[in-house]
Amino acid sequence: MDTKELRKLFERLTIREKIAQTIQLNGSLVVENDVMNTGPMQELGLPSDLNLYEIGSIYNVNDFEKLKRLQEQVLNKTPQQIPMLFMSDVIYGFRTIFPIPLAQAGSYDFDLIRKAAEITAKESYLNGLHIIFSPVLDLVRDPRWGRVMESPGEDVYTAKQFAKSVVTGYQGDCSKGVPENHVAACIKHFAGYGAPEAGREYNTVDLSNQRLFNEYLQPYQAALEAQTMLVMTAFNVLNGVPATGNKWLNRAILRERFGFDGVLVSDYAAVKELVPHGFAADEKEAAQKALEAGVDFDMMTSVYAKQLPELVNDPKIAALLDEAVWRILELKNHLGLFENPYRGLDLPQTGEILTEEAKATAVKLVEKSSVLLKNNGALPLQSEQKVAVIGPYGESRLTLGFWASVSGKPQDAISLKEGLLNNVAAEKLTFARGYNLFDSYDGFGPLKQGIERLNGPIEPAEQLFEEALTAAAAADVVVLTFGEQFLESGEGASKAKLGLPEKQVRLIRALKETGKPLVGVLYTGRPLVLTEVEPLFDSLLLVWYPGIMGGIGVANLLTGKSSPSARLSMTFPRSEGQIPIYGAQLSTGRPLASSSHSDRFVSKYIDESNEPLFKFGTGLTYAEFEGRWLTGVVTEQAVELDYRVKNQGALTADTAVHVYVKQAPAAIVRPVKRLVASAAVTLEAQEEKQLKSQIPLAELIFYDNEGNQHLATGDYQFILDIGGTEDFITLSL
Ligand code: GLC
């Protein structure tokens, strides 16, 4: 519809119709739906005269037929026939569930990440979705926070590349509307949600402006530059003002400084929560402050519905409502909904879901996202070895992670057993559960039945323990699957203690006692504290939550059919006391490594090392890569570096190249060493390539607390990190 037509439609709307457009409800309130809900479905107190078919949007109905019938009712039961927006928590896959974002980021294969996003968009589109609530772009440096799993991790550069890849994969070229097989991205949670004090969910966030501009806002900014069409607000207070009511954040920064003119949706009940935050005296003030802060959709409360009819008697508020509604109508128009309200729903359910290509992409992403943290030669497994696979993840399909359950199905998952049977003769494999993944099914609410059906009965612990030792005794090598179960991370899953359950530690020790080579395969949504058990493993492969093709991808890595290449996207601490701990730290005036002060008076602990257990960027491979700089020049726009990389091993293998910078002294102290470039490289055995790394000067710019840009002159050392080897070149700016 052209803008003039849209304007005419807008002019026809009554106040009631305009307010209805700003309401977003979980679809369970409008249609019969049995999807997980992240908050109470208490009686919302919506006005009794609200026509639910007039609201602007519903979310988390992922059923083709239900959405089609709902849109028909919207068009038949509303005078203005404004199509409803269908959104959903599709975070890392619709039905083809990929590895969690914290895993994907470590692949440094941003083309593959974009391809996975394209598949996710297509599957979502073919199920009638218009918008998906991802990518999550909250920078995270505290593994106590359960939602690190949804984030691309601790590193600014990595998160920016991830943001661009996913938004572009979802939206395609949306300059003339969102193309077929694509959906609009809704990045979240704006802003700083990943830095809650003490890692406690929904807790206070307090960051200096320079930290916001140089780090925490960067990934969102990259997504805005990639034209994300929606942004979701955050639950947290940011520097004393709740993000959802924060005019400085949402207007001065998001809309004016970053130029965002898309739709801002609140997080679940976040408008109403301005009252318990102590920011609004009542819901009326909450409605006014959220609207003044530029929040267009009120998700899952009746605050806008109940309070705006009176508030809009003030012309200023009426104008703000018009602004919000106009953005919502423009979004619907950009999605082509006025021409085709059945976008994605007008096609018969084709076989374009869970295609072979989608699954193959998922296998590749598992292989490129799993991090080989340690290898004393126990991996890859050898074909003649008898292998005891111990632990519930040997056969479990609950490998998708917390957020997959909105549209994913564990039944689609391939177990590690099925994957291994593709690569290893059955007579060489034995499986033993070893311990119960869940100690009880109580407290799982609506999820209980599904989990119990999938995971099976809880068995006697001692029996499982003995069976595991018996299997180990008869094997040449033991593979132990261990870590978290999927409800231990995700929203509402902050932990103060990050060690393993005692039952797992006991089993690891007992398996070590058998004297057989011990390979650990770690399933988790966050970095854990493994300091006590790490020395007991001969090899350690981190697979995070690998998604539906985890069984195939992990089996390929364990048997050497593919070689690990990923790097850690988030630091693994030695103890919780070190948190926050991350790679791009500042020097301090008394760095432990080089201070002239006595041993005592330097930046250190008296009871713990400064070093993490596994640092950001850690990642081994089965091949041997070596790299060195060739040339480096500084141009008007960029630093251009040529380098050579060689695969000195006997296998074709991938590697994720990292380029770090140690920069010149600056008016705002910069990290000692930070990532500024990367490349995903595949080389045949003994193959050597010459490659170019182009680092825009914009990557070297930093901001002061007033938000002014600076570029420090002086010497910059660029570090080429390939397969654990490093080479250095210093250039002057
Ligand atoms: C949740 C999450 C948000 C999600 C929304 C809708 O509480 O914070 O990420 O998109 O509510 O489910």
XYZ file of C-alpha atoms and ligand atoms in Angstrom:
745
model
C 0.000 0.000 0.000
C 1.450 3.387 -0.834
C 1.985 5.853 1.957
C -0.957 8.034 0.945
C -3.309 5.036 1.189
C -1.779 4.065 4.496
C -2.251 7.577 5.792
C -5.937 7.465 4.795
C -6.349 4.206 6.701
C -4.613 5.756 9.696
C -6.916 8.785 9.608
C -9.955 6.502 9.709
C -8.923 4.835 12.958
C -10.789 5.583 16.167
C -8.876 6.055 19.434
C -9.985 2.582 20.500
C -8.684 1.069 17.253
C -5.385 2.941 17.571
C -4.845 1.743 21.154
C -5.696 -1.822 20.136
C -2.868 -1.726 17.612
C -0.343 -1.161 20.443
C -1.377 -4.300 22.324
C 0.587 -7.545 21.958
C -0.613 -10.713 23.675
C 0.610 -14.256 23.936
C -1.412 -16.165 21.366
C -2.710 -18.467 24.109
C -5.081 -15.650 25.055
C -6.577 -15.531 21.584
C -6.425 -19.083 20.222
C -6.168 -22.555 21.781
C -2.373 -22.994 22.200
C -0.154 -25.094 24.449
C 3.236 -23.410 24.166
C 5.588 -22.576 27.044
C 4.916 -19.138 28.557
C 7.566 -17.166 30.402
C 5.286 -15.377 32.752
C 2.008 -15.788 34.658
C -1.050 -15.959 32.433
C -2.945 -14.279 35.238
C -6.142 -12.468 34.382
C -4.702 -9.425 32.606
C -7.652 -7.173 33.298
C -8.067 -6.278 29.648
C -11.049 -3.953 29.029
C -14.168 -6.057 28.519
C -14.965 -4.144 25.309
C -11.577 -4.976 23.756
C -12.069 -6.873 20.518
C -9.127 -9.317 20.654
C -9.134 -9.477 16.862
C -8.292 -5.781 16.758
C -5.015 -6.032 18.713
C -1.851 -5.311 16.761
C -0.025 -8.568 17.386
C 0.099 -11.964 19.037
C 3.151 -14.109 19.637
C 4.134 -17.756 20.105
C 1.443 -19.413 18.060
C 3.518 -21.508 15.675
C 0.730 -23.452 14.036
C 0.072 -22.832 10.337
C -3.674 -23.642 10.463
C -4.304 -21.683 13.676
C -2.610 -18.570 12.287
C -4.487 -18.837 9.004
C -7.849 -19.122 10.796
C -6.906 -16.285 13.145
C -6.045 -13.893 10.304
C -9.350 -14.808 8.603
C -11.178 -13.871 11.819
C -9.204 -10.620 12.102
C -10.302 -9.622 8.611
C -13.886 -10.745 9.132
C -14.429 -9.388 12.628
C -12.838 -5.944 12.523
C -14.153 -2.850 10.716
C -10.721 -1.691 9.551
C -9.443 -5.154 8.566
C -5.881 -4.392 9.683
C -3.933 -7.703 9.524
C -2.459 -8.910 12.803
C 1.290 -9.360 13.225
C 2.475 -12.854 14.150
C 5.709 -12.944 16.138
C 7.506 -15.746 18.009
C 10.439 -16.708 20.208
C 12.395 -18.384 17.455
C 15.899 -17.875 18.820
C 18.126 -20.427 17.082
C 15.876 -22.319 14.731
C 12.206 -22.978 14.013
C 11.994 -26.753 13.504
C 15.597 -27.189 12.382
C 17.064 -26.286 15.758
C 20.699 -25.264 15.422
C 23.323 -25.061 18.170
C 22.624 -22.308 20.716
C 23.948 -18.836 19.774
C 26.750 -19.036 22.368
C 27.955 -22.088 20.423
C 27.392 -20.742 16.909
C 29.417 -17.587 17.622
C 32.485 -19.736 18.377
C 32.453 -21.125 14.834
C 33.567 -17.745 13.425
C 31.959 -18.977 10.222
C 29.612 -16.036 9.747
C 28.554 -17.206 6.298
C 27.353 -20.469 7.834
C 25.620 -18.581 10.656
C 23.842 -16.463 8.070
C 22.820 -19.575 6.138
C 21.346 -21.081 9.307
C 19.461 -17.820 9.869
C 18.098 -17.990 6.306
C 16.828 -21.507 6.958
C 15.254 -20.364 10.235
C 13.593 -17.466 8.448
C 12.230 -19.702 5.698
C 10.796 -22.261 8.105
C 9.272 -19.462 10.187
C 7.846 -17.777 7.069
C 6.318 -21.023 5.831
C 4.559 -21.341 9.178
C 3.031 -17.903 8.842
C 5.347 -15.964 11.150
C 6.195 -12.356 10.255
C 8.719 -11.494 12.982
C 10.979 -13.537 15.251
C 12.289 -12.340 18.610
C 15.979 -12.721 17.872
C 18.965 -12.401 17.676
C 19.663 -11.826 21.346
C 22.572 -9.354 21.353
C 23.203 -8.907 25.061
C 26.973 -8.938 25.653
C 27.687 -11.362 28.502
C 30.652 -11.747 30.846
C 28.958 -13.462 33.771
C 28.109 -17.175 33.408
C 25.994 -17.022 36.564
C 23.325 -15.441 34.329
C 21.297 -18.198 32.686
C 20.653 -16.382 29.400
C 24.291 -16.371 28.278
C 23.202 -19.347 26.144
C 21.110 -17.083 23.901
C 23.911 -14.552 23.453
C 26.863 -14.567 21.046
C 29.120 -14.259 24.112
C 31.594 -11.880 25.713
C 33.373 -10.373 22.770
C 32.315 -7.142 21.028
C 33.739 -7.954 17.592
C 32.227 -11.462 17.594
C 28.812 -10.220 18.697
C 28.803 -7.536 15.982
C 29.575 -10.049 13.236
C 26.965 -12.432 14.646
C 24.387 -9.612 14.723
C 24.947 -8.674 11.088
C 24.913 -12.296 9.903
C 21.679 -13.226 11.647
C 19.730 -10.044 10.846
C 20.782 -10.272 7.196
C 19.936 -13.973 7.099
C 16.473 -13.332 8.539
C 15.501 -10.262 6.527
C 17.345 -10.653 3.231
C 17.375 -7.466 1.168
C 14.443 -5.707 2.862
C 14.969 -2.328 1.200
C 11.707 -2.797 -0.706
C 9.830 -4.841 1.846
C 10.594 -8.163 3.498
C 11.025 -10.728 0.706
C 9.342 -14.129 0.575
C 10.927 -16.804 2.775
C 12.228 -14.051 5.066
C 10.998 -12.523 8.301
C 11.671 -9.332 10.242
C 14.240 -9.509 13.030
C 13.448 -8.227 16.517
C 16.778 -7.822 18.319
C 16.835 -7.889 22.102
C 17.077 -6.883 24.900
C 17.775 -3.191 24.637
C 19.963 -2.544 26.524
C 22.567 -4.080 28.762
C 20.402 -6.946 30.027
C 23.420 -9.287 29.907
C 25.252 -7.430 32.674
C 23.015 -7.857 35.759
C 24.726 -7.307 39.088
C 25.797 -10.645 40.627
C 24.544 -12.430 37.529
C 21.076 -12.488 39.062
C 18.207 -12.560 36.579
C 16.423 -9.203 35.980
C 18.835 -7.489 38.410
C 20.212 -3.961 38.199
C 22.581 -2.962 35.422
C 24.958 -0.055 35.905
C 27.438 0.725 33.158
C 29.455 3.829 32.404
C 28.675 5.619 29.164
C 32.060 4.691 27.703
C 31.355 1.063 28.514
C 27.959 1.299 26.840
C 29.296 3.016 23.735
C 32.479 0.954 23.406
C 31.060 -2.451 24.353
C 27.455 -3.174 25.355
C 25.666 -1.077 22.698
C 27.964 -2.168 19.873
C 26.174 -5.440 18.945
C 22.770 -3.728 18.865
C 24.300 -0.922 16.781
C 25.634 -3.473 14.293
C 22.144 -4.980 13.977
C 20.650 -1.514 13.431
C 23.190 -0.888 10.682
C 21.987 -4.197 9.200
C 18.477 -2.688 9.205
C 16.817 -4.779 11.932
C 13.144 -3.830 11.783
C 12.249 -4.246 15.460
C 13.916 -3.888 18.839
C 12.707 -5.322 22.137
C 13.267 -3.455 25.388
C 15.028 -4.981 28.386
C 13.608 -5.751 31.825
C 16.488 -4.217 33.723
C 17.195 -0.821 35.129
C 20.041 0.785 33.201
C 21.954 3.408 35.187
C 18.995 4.071 37.458
C 16.255 4.178 34.808
C 14.353 1.057 33.684
C 15.221 0.361 30.041
C 11.532 0.148 29.081
C 10.844 3.660 30.378
C 14.214 5.117 29.472
C 13.785 8.104 27.184
C 17.540 8.742 26.934
C 18.183 5.140 25.879
C 15.224 4.647 23.542
C 14.926 8.076 22.010
C 18.239 9.950 22.286
C 20.379 6.862 21.641
C 18.275 4.290 19.782
C 16.231 6.596 17.570
C 18.285 9.745 17.277
C 21.918 8.632 17.623
C 21.486 5.207 15.977
C 18.741 6.337 13.553
C 16.257 3.560 14.330
C 12.759 4.292 13.017
C 11.326 0.815 13.397
C 9.037 -0.659 16.040
C 10.033 -0.924 19.711
C 8.230 -3.716 21.560
C 8.357 -4.045 25.329
C 9.475 -7.271 26.883
C 6.905 -9.403 28.697
C 4.977 -7.097 31.110
C 7.945 -4.719 31.235
C 5.633 -1.694 30.871
C 3.670 -2.752 33.952
C 6.928 -3.484 35.801
C 7.816 0.215 35.758
C 5.653 0.325 38.904
C 7.516 -2.336 40.962
C 10.767 -0.847 39.687
C 9.783 2.261 41.628
C 9.862 4.354 38.466
C 6.095 4.870 38.023
C 3.627 5.537 40.839
C 0.889 3.551 39.090
C -0.050 1.977 35.778
C -1.253 5.293 34.411
C 2.185 6.821 34.927
C 3.772 3.627 33.602
C 1.785 3.914 30.375
C 2.743 7.540 29.943
C 6.444 6.973 30.648
C 6.663 3.963 28.325
C 4.945 5.841 25.495
C 7.149 8.894 26.091
C 10.143 6.540 25.903
C 8.963 5.406 22.490
C 7.622 1.943 23.309
C 5.193 1.064 20.504
C 3.900 -2.346 21.713
C 2.859 -3.180 25.282
C 3.547 -6.935 25.527
C 1.264 -9.006 27.714
C -0.249 -6.383 29.998
C -3.404 -4.275 29.898
C -1.595 -1.060 30.825
C -1.833 0.653 27.432
C -5.337 -0.797 26.902
C -6.657 0.563 30.204
C -4.690 3.774 30.643
C -4.329 5.307 27.182
C -8.053 6.030 26.550
C -7.893 8.740 29.259
C -4.246 9.750 28.765
C -4.786 10.660 25.104
C -7.023 13.542 26.186
C -3.651 15.272 26.493
C -2.725 16.212 22.902
C 0.956 15.437 23.584
C 0.111 11.862 24.554
C -2.306 11.584 21.646
C 0.529 12.587 19.314
C 2.809 9.931 20.865
C 0.108 7.302 20.363
C -0.225 8.354 16.712
C 3.554 8.029 16.314
C 3.493 4.490 17.742
C 0.519 3.371 15.665
C 1.990 4.849 12.508
C 5.200 2.838 13.028
C 3.166 -0.331 13.561
C 1.147 0.277 10.382
C 4.337 1.002 8.441
C 5.813 -2.287 9.679
C 2.725 -4.190 8.543
C 2.953 -2.408 5.230
C 6.658 -3.243 4.874
C 5.725 -6.881 5.383
C 3.193 -6.582 2.545
C 0.332 -7.597 4.833
C -2.181 -5.191 3.349
C -1.665 -6.746 -0.067
C -1.362 -10.257 1.321
C -2.550 -10.758 4.914
C -1.883 -14.466 4.458
C 1.848 -13.931 3.865
C 3.448 -17.355 4.232
C 0.032 -18.817 4.928
C -1.170 -18.825 1.338
C 1.132 -21.680 0.396
C 0.248 -25.288 1.210
C 2.513 -26.705 3.897
C 5.342 -27.767 1.550
C 8.185 -30.095 2.416
C 10.384 -27.075 3.035
C 10.662 -27.756 6.740
C 13.500 -29.908 8.123
C 14.870 -30.365 4.597
C 18.003 -32.425 3.957
C 19.823 -29.177 3.184
C 18.678 -27.685 6.492
C 19.840 -30.748 8.397
C 23.173 -30.819 6.579
C 23.690 -27.163 7.476
C 22.863 -27.981 11.080
C 25.403 -30.838 11.118
C 28.080 -28.516 9.744
C 27.265 -25.875 12.359
C 27.489 -28.471 15.159
C 30.890 -29.546 13.872
C 32.069 -25.916 13.631
C 30.572 -24.784 16.956
C 31.888 -27.530 19.258
C 35.098 -26.569 21.050
C 37.934 -29.038 21.630
C 39.201 -27.722 24.981
C 41.721 -30.436 25.746
C 43.187 -33.387 23.873
C 45.955 -35.626 25.207
C 45.510 -37.892 22.230
C 42.341 -39.731 23.259
C 40.544 -38.084 20.323
C 39.713 -38.835 17.603
C 38.466 -42.308 18.557
C 40.062 -45.138 16.579
C 37.932 -47.618 14.621
C 39.384 -50.661 16.396
C 38.605 -49.329 19.882
C 35.760 -50.644 22.021
C 33.986 -47.531 23.254
C 31.836 -47.206 26.377
C 29.553 -44.182 26.008
C 28.411 -43.249 29.481
C 25.959 -40.573 30.586
C 22.330 -39.690 29.706
C 23.276 -37.654 26.640
C 24.420 -40.859 25.001
C 20.795 -41.537 24.138
C 18.855 -38.400 25.176
C 17.143 -36.122 22.664
C 16.897 -33.252 25.145
C 19.859 -31.537 23.496
C 18.094 -28.446 22.132
C 18.455 -25.927 24.949
C 15.878 -23.838 26.808
C 14.337 -21.710 24.058
C 13.944 -24.418 21.432
C 10.750 -25.701 23.007
C 8.645 -22.829 21.610
C 8.772 -24.217 18.061
C 11.285 -27.054 18.121
C 10.554 -30.679 18.874
C 12.996 -32.930 20.753
C 11.543 -35.793 18.724
C 13.362 -34.291 15.735
C 16.717 -34.639 17.526
C 19.244 -37.304 16.550
C 20.815 -38.889 19.629
C 24.568 -39.328 20.007
C 23.985 -43.090 19.884
C 22.325 -42.827 16.477
C 25.149 -40.584 15.299
C 27.883 -42.925 16.540
C 26.219 -45.951 14.947
C 26.718 -44.147 11.614
C 30.479 -44.069 12.164
C 31.312 -46.997 14.473
C 30.508 -50.729 14.240
C 27.705 -51.510 16.704
C 29.703 -54.267 18.373
C 32.331 -51.709 19.331
C 29.851 -49.547 21.254
C 28.233 -49.936 24.662
C 25.973 -47.361 26.287
C 25.263 -46.800 29.976
C 23.213 -43.993 31.450
C 25.621 -43.588 34.401
C 23.393 -41.089 36.229
C 19.933 -39.564 35.960
C 19.782 -36.317 33.930
C 16.914 -35.198 36.208
C 16.758 -36.143 39.879
C 13.008 -35.622 39.818
C 10.303 -34.398 37.453
C 8.574 -32.305 40.089
C 8.322 -28.600 39.525
C 8.421 -28.735 35.725
C 4.811 -27.603 35.386
C 3.376 -28.038 31.860
C 6.751 -29.327 30.631
C 6.759 -32.319 33.034
C 4.822 -34.770 30.915
C 6.824 -34.142 27.770
C 10.168 -34.348 29.539
C 9.206 -37.527 31.394
C 8.009 -39.146 28.204
C 11.207 -38.244 26.375
C 13.664 -38.870 29.157
C 12.149 -42.024 30.606
C 11.798 -43.128 34.219
C 14.249 -42.014 36.891
C 16.349 -45.086 37.700
C 18.131 -46.178 40.925
C 21.322 -44.102 41.103
C 23.602 -46.830 42.467
C 22.527 -49.257 39.780
C 23.319 -46.695 37.082
C 26.704 -46.027 38.696
C 27.647 -49.716 38.805
C 26.474 -50.326 35.240
C 28.693 -47.459 34.093
C 31.774 -48.927 35.758
C 31.030 -52.335 34.296
C 30.771 -50.838 30.797
C 34.013 -48.917 31.324
C 35.870 -52.011 32.487
C 35.027 -53.827 29.241
C 36.020 -50.908 26.969
C 39.279 -49.543 25.555
C 38.143 -45.915 25.908
C 35.371 -44.169 27.857
C 33.310 -41.274 26.512
C 31.429 -39.540 29.337
C 28.610 -37.140 28.474
C 28.033 -34.688 31.312
C 27.048 -31.087 32.208
C 23.659 -29.368 32.617
C 20.124 -30.359 31.692
C 18.379 -27.833 29.475
C 16.269 -26.176 32.183
C 19.407 -25.155 34.102
C 20.084 -22.325 31.652
C 17.923 -19.873 29.746
C 15.565 -17.315 31.240
C 15.099 -17.387 34.988
C 18.068 -19.735 35.535
C 20.775 -17.700 37.265
C 23.145 -19.824 39.353
C 25.411 -18.761 42.215
C 27.362 -22.030 41.995
C 28.742 -23.228 38.661
C 30.316 -26.562 39.627
C 29.043 -29.981 38.532
C 26.549 -32.007 40.583
C 28.262 -34.336 43.090
C 26.893 -37.413 41.281
C 28.801 -36.397 38.120
C 32.048 -35.625 39.980
C 31.875 -39.003 41.748
C 31.368 -40.811 38.448
C 34.201 -38.920 36.730
C 36.578 -39.842 39.548
C 35.508 -43.489 39.446
C 35.912 -43.667 35.679
C 39.357 -42.099 35.987
C 40.230 -44.834 38.482
C 39.586 -47.475 35.817
C 42.716 -46.246 34.048
C 40.960 -46.151 30.663
C 41.405 -43.030 28.478
C 38.571 -40.681 29.508
C 36.917 -38.357 26.979
C 34.474 -35.765 28.332
C 31.640 -34.434 26.141
C 30.156 -31.369 27.842
C 26.522 -30.345 27.271
C 25.805 -26.946 28.793
C 24.196 -23.538 28.178
C 26.912 -21.631 30.022
C 30.566 -21.837 31.105
C 30.787 -24.063 34.207
C 33.491 -24.328 36.866
C 35.323 -27.520 35.876
C 38.568 -26.866 37.732
C 38.228 -29.939 39.971
C 37.523 -32.438 37.179
C 39.431 -30.990 34.202
C 42.696 -32.786 35.139
C 40.840 -36.129 35.155
C 39.952 -35.964 31.457
C 42.318 -36.947 28.702
C 40.213 -35.039 26.197
C 37.365 -32.582 26.605
C 34.892 -31.584 23.851
C 32.387 -28.799 24.601
C 29.231 -29.212 22.525
C 27.005 -26.661 24.339
C 23.420 -27.551 23.293
C 24.014 -28.744 19.751
C 20.429 -28.834 18.467
C 18.589 -31.514 16.515
C 21.627 -32.708 14.547
C 23.880 -32.819 17.571
C 24.140 -36.604 17.511
C 25.545 -36.612 13.997
C 27.862 -33.634 14.359
C 29.297 -34.685 17.713
C 29.806 -38.268 16.491
C 31.654 -36.941 13.427
C 33.974 -34.936 15.678
C 34.552 -37.798 18.128
C 35.462 -40.215 15.333
C 37.570 -37.783 13.292
C 35.156 -37.679 10.358
C 35.457 -33.944 10.890
C 37.984 -31.905 12.829
C 37.049 -29.370 15.527
C 37.785 -25.726 14.695
C 35.637 -23.635 17.071
C 36.896 -21.237 19.710
C 35.447 -20.377 23.085
C 32.986 -17.495 22.769
C 32.991 -17.039 26.536
C 35.643 -17.534 29.210
C 35.476 -20.543 31.583
C 36.450 -19.310 35.078
C 38.479 -21.314 37.607
C 36.051 -20.217 40.288
C 32.968 -18.077 40.690
C 35.032 -15.571 42.640
C 36.809 -14.472 39.465
C 33.561 -13.421 37.751
C 33.280 -11.236 35.702
C 36.289 -12.608 33.872
C 36.765 -12.180 30.129
C 39.456 -11.782 27.496
C 39.363 -8.076 26.696
C 40.336 -6.886 30.178
C 42.129 -3.620 30.971
C 45.712 -3.651 32.237
C 45.216 -1.868 35.588
C 48.110 0.223 36.893
C 49.606 -2.840 38.602
C 49.302 -5.739 36.163
C 50.391 -8.989 37.795
C 52.560 -9.933 34.836
C 54.661 -6.794 34.707
C 54.187 -4.535 37.724
C 57.341 -3.395 39.522
C 55.487 -3.512 42.813
C 56.189 -6.266 45.331
C 54.304 -9.555 45.036
C 51.601 -8.433 47.411
C 50.668 -5.060 45.996
C 49.671 -5.991 42.461
C 46.332 -6.790 40.818
C 45.747 -10.387 41.948
C 43.985 -12.636 44.455
C 45.699 -14.227 47.427
C 43.581 -17.379 47.056
C 43.097 -17.827 43.294
C 44.924 -17.351 40.032
C 44.097 -14.414 37.762
C 43.919 -16.851 34.874
C 40.691 -18.581 33.805
C 40.488 -22.343 33.375
C 39.897 -21.856 29.626
C 40.365 -18.391 28.150
C 38.273 -16.728 25.469
C 39.363 -17.955 22.038
C 40.603 -21.367 23.248
C 40.045 -24.086 20.675
C 42.114 -27.102 19.547
C 41.943 -29.084 16.331
C 43.096 -32.465 15.033
C 45.293 -30.815 12.425
C 48.271 -28.511 12.988
C 47.889 -24.994 11.655
C 50.599 -22.396 11.461
C 50.354 -18.795 10.332
C 52.532 -15.768 9.877
C 52.170 -12.177 8.811
C 53.450 -11.172 5.392
C 52.723 -7.454 5.020
C 50.724 -4.708 6.702
C 49.737 -1.228 5.533
C 47.500 1.517 6.915
C 45.225 3.199 4.342
C 42.683 6.015 4.705
C 39.934 3.573 5.657
C 41.557 0.437 6.997
C 44.527 -1.583 8.152
C 45.295 -4.110 5.425
C 47.224 -7.182 6.492
C 48.349 -10.119 4.341
C 49.174 -13.415 5.969
C 49.983 -17.010 5.172
C 48.302 -19.998 6.798
C 49.287 -23.640 6.420
C 47.652 -26.914 7.441
C 50.630 -29.011 8.514
C 48.457 -32.002 9.456
C 47.417 -35.080 7.484
C 43.692 -34.254 7.400
C 41.582 -31.678 5.608
C 40.579 -29.352 8.422
C 38.974 -26.052 9.319
C 40.390 -23.369 11.525
C 39.043 -20.087 12.889
C 41.704 -17.415 12.433
C 41.776 -14.656 15.065
C 43.402 -11.243 14.704
C 43.890 -9.304 17.942
C 45.152 -5.788 18.487
C 47.222 -4.328 21.315
C 46.581 -0.705 20.775
C 48.401 2.539 21.418
C 47.709 4.405 24.686
C 44.385 6.251 24.575
C 42.356 8.862 26.463
C 39.909 6.126 27.448
C 41.947 3.106 28.502
C 41.429 0.270 26.037
C 41.640 -3.500 26.598
C 45.154 -4.922 26.628
C 44.232 -7.203 23.762
C 41.020 -7.423 21.809
C 39.689 -9.250 18.788
C 39.315 -7.095 15.668
C 39.125 -9.610 12.809
C 38.573 -13.320 12.104
C 38.272 -15.787 9.239
C 36.915 -19.325 8.872
C 39.453 -21.218 6.731
C 39.388 -24.773 5.333
C 42.660 -26.277 4.133
C 43.577 -29.661 2.691
C 46.397 -31.572 4.351
C 49.683 -29.654 3.792
C 47.805 -26.921 1.898
C 48.961 -23.328 2.328
C 47.017 -20.142 1.495
C 47.779 -16.438 1.418
C 44.876 -14.425 2.830
C 44.046 -10.787 3.513
C 42.600 -9.304 6.683
C 41.058 -5.869 6.277
C 40.377 -4.045 9.560
C 38.306 -0.887 9.078
C 39.685 2.010 11.118
C 36.172 2.143 12.578
C 37.078 -1.039 14.485
C 39.847 0.932 16.225
C 37.728 3.955 17.094
C 36.641 4.341 20.715
C 34.203 6.634 22.534
C 34.644 8.814 25.590
C 31.984 9.182 28.288
C 30.369 11.978 26.336
C 29.958 9.680 23.339
C 32.609 11.464 21.229
C 34.649 9.304 18.850
C 38.439 9.073 19.057
C 41.173 7.275 17.172
C 44.427 7.072 19.088
C 47.632 7.683 17.103
C 50.704 5.626 17.852
C 51.865 2.039 17.518
C 49.365 -0.799 17.213
C 50.515 -4.396 17.478
C 48.426 -6.883 15.466
C 48.550 -10.485 16.626
C 47.783 -13.315 14.215
C 46.472 -16.250 16.249
C 46.138 -19.441 14.200
C 45.810 -22.854 15.794
C 47.599 -21.678 18.901
C 50.560 -20.151 17.038
C 51.008 -16.372 17.147
C 52.759 -13.883 14.908
C 53.122 -10.127 15.468
C 53.329 -7.017 13.339
C 53.420 -3.415 14.567
C 51.958 -0.585 12.510
C 51.695 3.116 13.306
C 48.525 5.166 12.965
C 10.481 -13.320 27.803
C 11.866 -12.904 27.351
C 11.917 -12.416 25.929
C 10.840 -13.107 25.116
C 9.501 -12.628 25.664
C 8.305 -13.302 24.960
O 10.286 -13.037 29.160
O 12.589 -11.984 28.143
O 13.240 -12.691 25.436
O 10.958 -12.757 23.742
O 9.376 -12.816 27.059
O 8.295 -14.665 25.276
